[in-house]
Short mmCIF file of N, CA and C in Angstrom, two decimals:
data_model
loop_
_atom_site.label_atom_id
_atom_site.label_comp_id
_atom_site.label_asym_id
_atom_site.label_seq_id
_atom_site.Cartn_x
_atom_site.Cartn_y
_atom_site.Cartn_z
N MET A 18 0.86 -1.17 0.00
CA MET A 18 0.00 0.00 0.00
C MET A 18 0.90 1.23 0.00
N SER A 19 0.68 2.14 -0.91
CA SER A 19 1.54 3.31 -1.00
C SER A 19 0.73 4.57 -1.21
N ALA A 20 1.00 5.57 -0.39
CA ALA A 20 0.32 6.84 -0.55
C ALA A 20 0.64 7.45 -1.90
N ALA A 21 1.81 7.17 -2.43
CA ALA A 21 2.22 7.76 -3.70
C ALA A 21 1.43 7.21 -4.89
N ARG A 22 0.78 6.09 -4.74
CA ARG A 22 0.02 5.51 -5.85
C ARG A 22 -1.09 6.41 -6.35
N HIS A 23 -1.66 7.19 -5.46
CA HIS A 23 -2.81 8.00 -5.84
C HIS A 23 -2.48 9.48 -5.99
N GLU A 24 -1.22 9.79 -6.12
CA GLU A 24 -0.90 11.20 -6.26
C GLU A 24 -1.34 11.69 -7.64
N SER A 25 -1.83 12.88 -7.66
CA SER A 25 -2.30 13.50 -8.89
C SER A 25 -1.11 14.18 -9.57
N THR A 26 -1.06 14.07 -10.87
CA THR A 26 0.00 14.74 -11.61
C THR A 26 -0.48 16.04 -12.22
N GLY A 27 -1.78 16.23 -12.24
CA GLY A 27 -2.33 17.45 -12.80
C GLY A 27 -2.83 18.37 -11.70
N PRO A 28 -3.55 19.39 -12.09
CA PRO A 28 -4.08 20.31 -11.08
C PRO A 28 -5.19 19.64 -10.27
N ALA A 29 -5.48 20.21 -9.12
CA ALA A 29 -6.59 19.72 -8.30
C ALA A 29 -7.90 19.86 -9.06
N ARG A 30 -8.91 19.17 -8.61
CA ARG A 30 -10.21 19.18 -9.28
C ARG A 30 -10.93 20.53 -9.23
N LEU A 31 -10.54 21.38 -8.30
CA LEU A 31 -11.10 22.72 -8.22
C LEU A 31 -9.97 23.73 -8.43
N PRO A 32 -10.29 24.87 -9.06
CA PRO A 32 -9.27 25.91 -9.20
C PRO A 32 -9.11 26.64 -7.87
N PHE A 33 -8.01 27.35 -7.72
CA PHE A 33 -7.84 28.20 -6.54
C PHE A 33 -8.80 29.38 -6.67
N PRO A 34 -9.48 29.75 -5.59
CA PRO A 34 -10.42 30.87 -5.66
C PRO A 34 -9.68 32.21 -5.62
N GLU A 35 -10.39 33.23 -6.05
CA GLU A 35 -9.91 34.60 -5.85
C GLU A 35 -10.04 34.89 -4.36
N ILE A 36 -9.07 35.54 -3.80
CA ILE A 36 -9.14 35.88 -2.37
C ILE A 36 -9.79 37.25 -2.26
N ASP A 37 -11.07 37.23 -1.88
CA ASP A 37 -11.83 38.47 -1.77
C ASP A 37 -11.75 39.01 -0.35
N ALA A 38 -12.51 40.07 -0.08
CA ALA A 38 -12.46 40.73 1.23
C ALA A 38 -12.86 39.80 2.36
N ASP A 39 -13.79 38.87 2.12
CA ASP A 39 -14.19 37.92 3.16
C ASP A 39 -13.08 36.91 3.46
N ALA A 40 -12.36 36.53 2.44
CA ALA A 40 -11.33 35.50 2.59
C ALA A 40 -9.97 36.06 3.03
N GLU A 41 -9.72 37.34 2.79
CA GLU A 41 -8.40 37.91 3.06
C GLU A 41 -7.94 37.75 4.51
N PRO A 42 -8.77 38.07 5.51
CA PRO A 42 -8.28 37.90 6.90
C PRO A 42 -7.99 36.44 7.23
N VAL A 43 -8.79 35.54 6.70
CA VAL A 43 -8.57 34.11 6.92
C VAL A 43 -7.27 33.68 6.24
N ALA A 44 -7.06 34.13 5.02
CA ALA A 44 -5.84 33.80 4.28
C ALA A 44 -4.62 34.31 5.05
N GLN A 45 -4.72 35.48 5.65
CA GLN A 45 -3.60 36.03 6.42
C GLN A 45 -3.32 35.17 7.65
N ARG A 46 -4.37 34.72 8.34
CA ARG A 46 -4.17 33.85 9.52
C ARG A 46 -3.55 32.52 9.10
N MET A 47 -4.02 31.98 7.98
CA MET A 47 -3.46 30.72 7.49
C MET A 47 -2.00 30.89 7.11
N ALA A 48 -1.70 31.97 6.41
CA ALA A 48 -0.31 32.22 6.00
C ALA A 48 0.58 32.42 7.22
N ALA A 49 0.06 33.06 8.26
CA ALA A 49 0.85 33.26 9.48
C ALA A 49 1.21 31.91 10.10
N ARG A 50 0.27 30.96 10.09
CA ARG A 50 0.56 29.63 10.63
C ARG A 50 1.56 28.89 9.75
N ARG A 51 1.60 29.21 8.48
CA ARG A 51 2.49 28.56 7.51
C ARG A 51 3.82 29.27 7.35
N GLY A 52 4.08 30.28 8.14
CA GLY A 52 5.35 30.99 8.00
C GLY A 52 5.34 31.94 6.81
N GLY A 53 4.17 32.35 6.35
CA GLY A 53 4.07 33.35 5.29
C GLY A 53 3.50 32.88 3.97
N GLU A 54 3.42 31.58 3.75
CA GLU A 54 2.93 31.09 2.46
C GLU A 54 1.74 30.17 2.65
N LEU A 55 0.83 30.21 1.70
CA LEU A 55 -0.30 29.29 1.69
C LEU A 55 0.05 28.06 0.87
N SER A 56 -0.33 26.91 1.38
CA SER A 56 -0.17 25.67 0.60
C SER A 56 -1.34 25.57 -0.38
N SER A 57 -1.25 24.65 -1.31
CA SER A 57 -2.37 24.45 -2.23
C SER A 57 -3.61 23.99 -1.46
N LEU A 58 -3.43 23.22 -0.41
CA LEU A 58 -4.55 22.82 0.45
C LEU A 58 -5.23 24.05 1.04
N ASP A 59 -4.43 24.97 1.59
CA ASP A 59 -4.98 26.19 2.17
C ASP A 59 -5.79 26.99 1.13
N LYS A 60 -5.21 27.13 -0.05
CA LYS A 60 -5.86 27.92 -1.10
C LYS A 60 -7.21 27.32 -1.47
N LEU A 61 -7.28 26.00 -1.57
CA LEU A 61 -8.55 25.36 -1.91
C LEU A 61 -9.59 25.54 -0.81
N LEU A 62 -9.15 25.50 0.43
CA LEU A 62 -10.07 25.70 1.55
C LEU A 62 -10.71 27.09 1.52
N LEU A 63 -10.01 28.05 0.92
CA LEU A 63 -10.52 29.42 0.89
C LEU A 63 -11.75 29.59 -0.01
N HIS A 64 -12.19 28.53 -0.66
CA HIS A 64 -13.50 28.57 -1.32
C HIS A 64 -14.59 28.80 -0.27
N SER A 65 -14.32 28.39 0.97
CA SER A 65 -15.24 28.61 2.09
C SER A 65 -14.45 29.22 3.25
N PRO A 66 -14.38 30.54 3.31
CA PRO A 66 -13.60 31.18 4.37
C PRO A 66 -13.94 30.71 5.79
N PRO A 67 -15.23 30.52 6.16
CA PRO A 67 -15.50 30.06 7.52
C PRO A 67 -14.94 28.66 7.79
N VAL A 68 -15.04 27.77 6.81
CA VAL A 68 -14.50 26.42 6.97
C VAL A 68 -12.97 26.49 7.05
N ALA A 69 -12.38 27.30 6.18
CA ALA A 69 -10.92 27.45 6.19
C ALA A 69 -10.43 27.98 7.53
N ASP A 70 -11.15 28.92 8.10
CA ASP A 70 -10.75 29.49 9.38
C ASP A 70 -10.82 28.44 10.50
N GLY A 71 -11.91 27.70 10.55
CA GLY A 71 -12.04 26.65 11.56
C GLY A 71 -11.00 25.56 11.39
N TRP A 72 -10.77 25.17 10.16
CA TRP A 72 -9.75 24.16 9.82
C TRP A 72 -8.39 24.62 10.32
N ASN A 73 -8.05 25.88 10.01
CA ASN A 73 -6.76 26.43 10.41
C ASN A 73 -6.60 26.41 11.93
N GLU A 74 -7.63 26.78 12.64
CA GLU A 74 -7.57 26.78 14.11
C GLU A 74 -7.41 25.36 14.65
N LEU A 75 -8.19 24.42 14.14
CA LEU A 75 -8.12 23.04 14.62
C LEU A 75 -6.77 22.42 14.33
N LEU A 76 -6.32 22.49 13.07
CA LEU A 76 -5.06 21.87 12.72
C LEU A 76 -3.88 22.58 13.39
N GLY A 77 -3.98 23.89 13.56
CA GLY A 77 -2.95 24.62 14.28
C GLY A 77 -2.86 24.17 15.74
N ALA A 78 -4.01 23.95 16.38
CA ALA A 78 -4.01 23.47 17.76
C ALA A 78 -3.41 22.07 17.85
N LEU A 79 -3.77 21.21 16.91
CA LEU A 79 -3.22 19.84 16.93
C LEU A 79 -1.71 19.85 16.73
N ARG A 80 -1.22 20.73 15.90
CA ARG A 80 0.21 20.76 15.58
C ARG A 80 1.03 21.50 16.64
N HIS A 81 0.46 22.54 17.27
CA HIS A 81 1.29 23.42 18.07
C HIS A 81 0.85 23.58 19.53
N LYS A 82 -0.30 23.07 19.89
CA LYS A 82 -0.78 23.25 21.26
C LYS A 82 -1.11 21.93 21.95
N SER A 83 -0.85 20.85 21.30
CA SER A 83 -1.15 19.53 21.82
C SER A 83 -0.08 19.08 22.81
N SER A 84 -0.49 18.31 23.80
CA SER A 84 0.46 17.74 24.75
C SER A 84 1.01 16.40 24.26
N LEU A 85 0.46 15.90 23.16
CA LEU A 85 0.88 14.62 22.61
C LEU A 85 2.32 14.71 22.11
N ALA A 86 3.13 13.71 22.42
CA ALA A 86 4.52 13.70 21.96
C ALA A 86 4.56 13.78 20.44
N ALA A 87 5.52 14.53 19.92
CA ALA A 87 5.61 14.78 18.48
C ALA A 87 5.74 13.49 17.67
N ASP A 88 6.51 12.52 18.16
CA ASP A 88 6.65 11.28 17.39
C ASP A 88 5.32 10.54 17.28
N LEU A 89 4.54 10.55 18.36
CA LEU A 89 3.24 9.87 18.33
C LEU A 89 2.27 10.58 17.40
N ARG A 90 2.28 11.91 17.46
CA ARG A 90 1.41 12.69 16.58
C ARG A 90 1.75 12.42 15.11
N GLU A 91 3.03 12.48 14.78
CA GLU A 91 3.43 12.30 13.38
C GLU A 91 3.23 10.86 12.91
N LEU A 92 3.42 9.89 13.78
CA LEU A 92 3.13 8.50 13.40
C LEU A 92 1.65 8.33 13.08
N ALA A 93 0.80 8.92 13.90
CA ALA A 93 -0.64 8.83 13.65
C ALA A 93 -0.99 9.47 12.31
N ILE A 94 -0.43 10.64 12.04
CA ILE A 94 -0.71 11.36 10.80
C ILE A 94 -0.22 10.56 9.59
N LEU A 95 1.01 10.06 9.66
CA LEU A 95 1.55 9.30 8.53
C LEU A 95 0.80 8.00 8.31
N ARG A 96 0.39 7.33 9.39
CA ARG A 96 -0.36 6.08 9.22
C ARG A 96 -1.70 6.36 8.55
N VAL A 97 -2.37 7.42 8.95
CA VAL A 97 -3.64 7.80 8.30
C VAL A 97 -3.38 8.12 6.83
N ALA A 98 -2.29 8.80 6.53
CA ALA A 98 -1.95 9.12 5.14
C ALA A 98 -1.78 7.85 4.32
N VAL A 99 -1.09 6.86 4.88
CA VAL A 99 -0.89 5.59 4.18
C VAL A 99 -2.23 4.88 3.98
N LEU A 100 -3.00 4.77 5.04
CA LEU A 100 -4.27 4.04 4.96
C LEU A 100 -5.25 4.67 3.98
N ASN A 101 -5.19 5.99 3.85
CA ASN A 101 -6.12 6.70 2.96
C ASN A 101 -5.48 7.11 1.63
N ASN A 102 -4.27 6.63 1.37
CA ASN A 102 -3.58 6.93 0.12
C ASN A 102 -3.48 8.43 -0.16
N ALA A 103 -3.10 9.17 0.86
CA ALA A 103 -3.02 10.63 0.77
C ALA A 103 -1.56 11.06 0.60
N ALA A 104 -1.12 11.13 -0.64
CA ALA A 104 0.28 11.47 -0.94
C ALA A 104 0.66 12.84 -0.41
N PHE A 105 -0.23 13.83 -0.53
CA PHE A 105 0.07 15.18 -0.05
C PHE A 105 0.38 15.14 1.44
N GLU A 106 -0.48 14.47 2.19
CA GLU A 106 -0.32 14.38 3.65
C GLU A 106 0.99 13.68 4.01
N TRP A 107 1.31 12.62 3.27
CA TRP A 107 2.55 11.87 3.50
C TRP A 107 3.77 12.78 3.29
N VAL A 108 3.83 13.45 2.16
CA VAL A 108 4.97 14.31 1.83
C VAL A 108 5.06 15.47 2.83
N ALA A 109 3.91 16.02 3.19
CA ALA A 109 3.87 17.18 4.08
C ALA A 109 4.35 16.84 5.49
N HIS A 110 4.30 15.56 5.90
CA HIS A 110 4.63 15.21 7.28
C HIS A 110 5.82 14.29 7.48
N LYS A 111 6.37 13.76 6.43
CA LYS A 111 7.47 12.80 6.58
C LYS A 111 8.69 13.41 7.27
N GLU A 112 9.08 14.61 6.89
CA GLU A 112 10.24 15.25 7.51
C GLU A 112 9.96 15.64 8.95
N ALA A 113 8.74 16.04 9.24
CA ALA A 113 8.39 16.36 10.63
C ALA A 113 8.51 15.12 11.50
N ALA A 114 8.13 13.97 10.96
CA ALA A 114 8.27 12.71 11.70
C ALA A 114 9.75 12.42 11.98
N ARG A 115 10.58 12.63 10.99
CA ARG A 115 12.03 12.42 11.19
C ARG A 115 12.56 13.34 12.29
N ARG A 116 12.16 14.61 12.25
CA ARG A 116 12.61 15.55 13.28
C ARG A 116 12.12 15.14 14.66
N ALA A 117 10.98 14.46 14.71
CA ALA A 117 10.41 14.01 15.99
C ALA A 117 11.06 12.72 16.48
N GLY A 118 12.02 12.19 15.71
CA GLY A 118 12.73 11.01 16.15
C GLY A 118 12.26 9.71 15.53
N VAL A 119 11.33 9.77 14.60
CA VAL A 119 10.88 8.57 13.91
C VAL A 119 11.96 8.20 12.88
N THR A 120 12.41 6.96 12.93
CA THR A 120 13.51 6.53 12.05
C THR A 120 12.99 6.23 10.64
N ASP A 121 13.91 6.18 9.70
CA ASP A 121 13.54 5.82 8.33
C ASP A 121 12.95 4.41 8.28
N ALA A 122 13.49 3.49 9.07
CA ALA A 122 12.95 2.13 9.11
C ALA A 122 11.51 2.14 9.62
N GLN A 123 11.22 2.97 10.60
CA GLN A 123 9.86 3.07 11.11
C GLN A 123 8.94 3.71 10.07
N ILE A 124 9.43 4.74 9.40
CA ILE A 124 8.63 5.39 8.36
C ILE A 124 8.29 4.38 7.27
N ASP A 125 9.28 3.62 6.83
CA ASP A 125 9.04 2.59 5.81
C ASP A 125 8.05 1.54 6.31
N ALA A 126 8.13 1.20 7.60
CA ALA A 126 7.26 0.16 8.16
C ALA A 126 5.80 0.59 8.21
N LEU A 127 5.53 1.87 8.11
CA LEU A 127 4.14 2.33 8.14
C LEU A 127 3.34 1.79 6.96
N TYR A 128 4.02 1.35 5.91
CA TYR A 128 3.34 0.76 4.76
C TYR A 128 2.95 -0.69 5.00
N ASP A 129 3.52 -1.32 6.03
CA ASP A 129 3.17 -2.71 6.35
C ASP A 129 1.79 -2.74 7.00
N MET A 130 1.04 -3.78 6.74
CA MET A 130 -0.25 -3.91 7.38
C MET A 130 -0.09 -4.29 8.86
N ASP A 131 1.06 -4.81 9.25
CA ASP A 131 1.33 -5.15 10.64
C ASP A 131 2.73 -4.65 10.99
N PRO A 132 2.87 -3.34 11.22
CA PRO A 132 4.20 -2.77 11.39
C PRO A 132 4.77 -2.87 12.81
N ASN A 133 4.11 -3.58 13.73
CA ASN A 133 4.42 -3.45 15.16
C ASN A 133 5.83 -3.81 15.58
N GLN A 134 6.56 -4.59 14.85
CA GLN A 134 7.91 -4.97 15.27
C GLN A 134 8.89 -3.81 15.28
N HIS A 135 8.56 -2.71 14.64
CA HIS A 135 9.48 -1.58 14.52
C HIS A 135 9.24 -0.49 15.57
N PHE A 136 8.22 -0.66 16.40
CA PHE A 136 7.80 0.43 17.28
C PHE A 136 7.72 -0.01 18.73
N ASP A 137 7.82 0.96 19.64
CA ASP A 137 7.66 0.63 21.06
C ASP A 137 6.17 0.48 21.38
N TYR A 138 5.88 0.13 22.62
CA TYR A 138 4.51 -0.18 23.02
C TYR A 138 3.55 0.98 22.78
N ARG A 139 3.92 2.18 23.22
CA ARG A 139 3.03 3.34 23.05
C ARG A 139 2.84 3.67 21.57
N GLN A 140 3.91 3.60 20.80
CA GLN A 140 3.79 3.86 19.36
C GLN A 140 2.87 2.83 18.71
N ASN A 141 3.00 1.58 19.10
CA ASN A 141 2.12 0.54 18.56
C ASN A 141 0.66 0.78 18.92
N LEU A 142 0.41 1.26 20.13
CA LEU A 142 -0.97 1.58 20.50
C LEU A 142 -1.53 2.69 19.61
N VAL A 143 -0.71 3.69 19.34
CA VAL A 143 -1.14 4.79 18.47
C VAL A 143 -1.46 4.26 17.07
N LEU A 144 -0.60 3.41 16.54
CA LEU A 144 -0.83 2.85 15.20
C LEU A 144 -2.07 1.96 15.18
N GLU A 145 -2.25 1.15 16.22
CA GLU A 145 -3.44 0.30 16.27
C GLU A 145 -4.70 1.15 16.38
N LEU A 146 -4.63 2.21 17.15
CA LEU A 146 -5.77 3.12 17.27
C LEU A 146 -6.07 3.78 15.93
N ALA A 147 -5.03 4.21 15.22
CA ALA A 147 -5.23 4.83 13.90
C ALA A 147 -5.84 3.82 12.93
N ASP A 148 -5.33 2.60 12.92
CA ASP A 148 -5.87 1.57 12.03
C ASP A 148 -7.32 1.26 12.35
N THR A 149 -7.59 1.04 13.63
CA THR A 149 -8.94 0.66 14.05
C THR A 149 -9.94 1.77 13.77
N SER A 150 -9.55 2.99 14.08
CA SER A 150 -10.43 4.13 13.85
C SER A 150 -10.66 4.36 12.36
N THR A 151 -9.63 4.17 11.56
CA THR A 151 -9.76 4.39 10.12
C THR A 151 -10.58 3.30 9.45
N PHE A 152 -10.33 2.06 9.81
CA PHE A 152 -11.03 0.94 9.16
C PHE A 152 -12.44 0.72 9.69
N GLY A 153 -12.63 0.87 11.00
CA GLY A 153 -13.92 0.49 11.56
C GLY A 153 -14.58 1.53 12.42
N VAL A 154 -13.93 2.63 12.70
CA VAL A 154 -14.40 3.74 13.51
C VAL A 154 -14.51 3.36 14.99
N GLU A 155 -15.25 2.32 15.33
CA GLU A 155 -15.45 1.93 16.72
C GLU A 155 -14.16 1.35 17.32
N ILE A 156 -13.85 1.76 18.54
CA ILE A 156 -12.66 1.29 19.24
C ILE A 156 -13.09 0.21 20.24
N PRO A 157 -12.59 -1.02 20.09
CA PRO A 157 -12.96 -2.08 21.03
C PRO A 157 -12.54 -1.75 22.46
N ASP A 158 -13.27 -2.26 23.44
CA ASP A 158 -12.99 -1.98 24.84
C ASP A 158 -11.57 -2.33 25.24
N LEU A 159 -11.06 -3.47 24.81
CA LEU A 159 -9.72 -3.89 25.19
C LEU A 159 -8.67 -2.88 24.72
N LEU A 160 -8.77 -2.46 23.47
CA LEU A 160 -7.82 -1.47 22.96
C LEU A 160 -7.94 -0.17 23.74
N PHE A 161 -9.16 0.27 24.00
CA PHE A 161 -9.33 1.51 24.74
C PHE A 161 -8.74 1.40 26.15
N GLN A 162 -8.92 0.27 26.79
CA GLN A 162 -8.35 0.07 28.12
C GLN A 162 -6.82 0.15 28.08
N GLN A 163 -6.23 -0.42 27.04
CA GLN A 163 -4.77 -0.36 26.89
C GLN A 163 -4.32 1.08 26.67
N VAL A 164 -5.04 1.81 25.85
CA VAL A 164 -4.72 3.22 25.60
C VAL A 164 -4.89 4.02 26.88
N ARG A 165 -5.96 3.78 27.60
CA ARG A 165 -6.24 4.51 28.84
C ARG A 165 -5.16 4.28 29.89
N ALA A 166 -4.57 3.10 29.90
CA ALA A 166 -3.52 2.79 30.87
C ALA A 166 -2.21 3.50 30.54
N GLU A 167 -2.02 3.91 29.30
CA GLU A 167 -0.76 4.51 28.86
C GLU A 167 -0.80 6.02 28.66
N PHE A 168 -1.97 6.57 28.42
CA PHE A 168 -2.09 7.98 28.06
C PHE A 168 -3.03 8.70 29.01
N SER A 169 -2.77 10.00 29.21
CA SER A 169 -3.67 10.83 30.01
C SER A 169 -4.96 11.07 29.23
N GLU A 170 -5.97 11.55 29.92
CA GLU A 170 -7.24 11.86 29.24
C GLU A 170 -7.03 12.93 28.17
N ARG A 171 -6.23 13.92 28.47
CA ARG A 171 -5.93 14.96 27.47
C ARG A 171 -5.25 14.35 26.25
N GLU A 172 -4.25 13.49 26.48
CA GLU A 172 -3.56 12.86 25.36
C GLU A 172 -4.51 12.00 24.52
N ILE A 173 -5.43 11.31 25.18
CA ILE A 173 -6.39 10.47 24.45
C ILE A 173 -7.27 11.35 23.56
N VAL A 174 -7.76 12.44 24.11
CA VAL A 174 -8.59 13.35 23.31
C VAL A 174 -7.79 13.90 22.13
N GLU A 175 -6.57 14.35 22.40
CA GLU A 175 -5.75 14.92 21.33
C GLU A 175 -5.36 13.87 20.30
N LEU A 176 -5.12 12.66 20.74
CA LEU A 176 -4.80 11.58 19.82
C LEU A 176 -5.99 11.25 18.92
N MET A 177 -7.16 11.12 19.50
CA MET A 177 -8.34 10.79 18.70
C MET A 177 -8.68 11.93 17.73
N VAL A 178 -8.52 13.17 18.17
CA VAL A 178 -8.82 14.29 17.27
C VAL A 178 -7.74 14.39 16.19
N THR A 179 -6.50 14.05 16.52
CA THR A 179 -5.45 14.04 15.50
C THR A 179 -5.76 12.99 14.44
N ILE A 180 -6.10 11.79 14.86
CA ILE A 180 -6.44 10.73 13.90
C ILE A 180 -7.65 11.14 13.06
N GLY A 181 -8.70 11.60 13.72
CA GLY A 181 -9.90 12.01 12.99
C GLY A 181 -9.67 13.24 12.13
N GLY A 182 -8.90 14.20 12.66
CA GLY A 182 -8.64 15.43 11.92
C GLY A 182 -7.83 15.17 10.66
N TYR A 183 -6.83 14.33 10.77
CA TYR A 183 -6.01 14.05 9.59
C TYR A 183 -6.68 13.06 8.65
N ALA A 184 -7.66 12.30 9.14
CA ALA A 184 -8.51 11.53 8.23
C ALA A 184 -9.34 12.49 7.39
N MET A 185 -9.83 13.56 8.03
CA MET A 185 -10.56 14.60 7.31
C MET A 185 -9.65 15.24 6.25
N VAL A 186 -8.44 15.58 6.66
CA VAL A 186 -7.49 16.20 5.73
C VAL A 186 -7.26 15.27 4.53
N SER A 187 -6.99 14.00 4.81
CA SER A 187 -6.69 13.07 3.72
C SER A 187 -7.89 12.90 2.80
N ARG A 188 -9.07 12.85 3.34
CA ARG A 188 -10.26 12.68 2.50
C ARG A 188 -10.46 13.90 1.59
N PHE A 189 -10.21 15.08 2.11
CA PHE A 189 -10.31 16.30 1.31
C PHE A 189 -9.27 16.28 0.19
N LEU A 190 -8.03 15.97 0.54
CA LEU A 190 -6.94 15.95 -0.43
C LEU A 190 -7.16 14.91 -1.53
N VAL A 191 -7.57 13.71 -1.14
CA VAL A 191 -7.76 12.63 -2.11
C VAL A 191 -8.98 12.92 -2.99
N ALA A 192 -10.08 13.36 -2.40
CA ALA A 192 -11.29 13.64 -3.18
C ALA A 192 -11.06 14.73 -4.23
N LEU A 193 -10.28 15.75 -3.85
CA LEU A 193 -10.03 16.86 -4.78
C LEU A 193 -8.76 16.65 -5.61
N GLN A 194 -8.12 15.49 -5.44
CA GLN A 194 -6.91 15.13 -6.18
C GLN A 194 -5.86 16.24 -6.13
N VAL A 195 -5.58 16.68 -4.89
CA VAL A 195 -4.59 17.73 -4.69
C VAL A 195 -3.19 17.12 -4.82
N PRO A 196 -2.41 17.59 -5.78
CA PRO A 196 -1.07 17.03 -5.96
C PRO A 196 -0.21 17.27 -4.72
N PRO A 197 0.69 16.33 -4.43
CA PRO A 197 1.56 16.54 -3.27
C PRO A 197 2.51 17.71 -3.50
N PRO A 198 2.92 18.36 -2.42
CA PRO A 198 3.88 19.45 -2.56
C PRO A 198 5.26 18.90 -2.92
N GLU A 199 6.16 19.79 -3.25
CA GLU A 199 7.54 19.40 -3.56
C GLU A 199 8.22 18.79 -2.34
N GLY A 200 7.82 19.24 -1.18
CA GLY A 200 8.39 18.75 0.08
C GLY A 200 7.47 19.14 1.20
N GLU A 201 8.02 19.22 2.36
CA GLU A 201 7.25 19.53 3.56
C GLU A 201 6.52 20.85 3.42
N VAL A 202 5.30 20.90 3.95
CA VAL A 202 4.52 22.14 3.98
C VAL A 202 4.91 22.87 5.26
N ALA A 203 5.35 24.10 5.11
CA ALA A 203 5.90 24.85 6.24
C ALA A 203 4.85 25.21 7.27
N SER A 204 5.34 25.40 8.48
CA SER A 204 4.56 25.88 9.60
C SER A 204 5.45 26.86 10.35
N VAL A 205 4.87 27.65 11.24
CA VAL A 205 5.64 28.70 11.90
C VAL A 205 6.84 28.18 12.66
N ASP A 206 6.78 26.95 13.15
CA ASP A 206 7.93 26.43 13.89
C ASP A 206 8.84 25.59 13.00
N GLY A 207 8.58 25.61 11.68
CA GLY A 207 9.40 24.86 10.75
C GLY A 207 8.93 23.43 10.58
N SER A 208 7.90 23.05 11.30
CA SER A 208 7.38 21.68 11.14
C SER A 208 6.23 21.70 10.16
N ALA A 209 5.86 20.51 9.72
CA ALA A 209 4.73 20.41 8.80
C ALA A 209 3.46 20.85 9.48
N GLY A 210 2.57 21.43 8.73
CA GLY A 210 1.33 21.91 9.30
C GLY A 210 0.18 21.14 8.85
#
């Protein structure tokens, strides 16, 4: 299974909108989170300024205000990208995962349907949670009990919203056939956004 299999080589299914007076303040907030530039994802979201604004706030909170360890967050995001064949999401987050301490062997293992031999216990719980949530939505009691024993309530909430939030991102990207960026999508702290 490879996220790169479904990458678009042409333009996205929708054109970038004109940034009018309603969209301008939202575009500025999005660009501020991106270190000054809008990604193609951001530009497409500006077809609906209220949605773009909420999206920016949610994803910004997940990336920059979460208590979840960076390696766990990025593993969850990359696993969702693989499961949903979201090449843009994969490219946008692979370097952030490396900076968070995820090894190349671990990154490669995310393509395995059973990657657990490459990860520690907490990382494996995150991957199992991402798989279970992506494939079946419902989390079995046993898995939830294991997660509850390892993570704080805040971390559980942030983990579930990260998995669900990046599932939303991947579905948007894949449905609109947004081509992957040349590399990582910038964020104010230099990490992927």
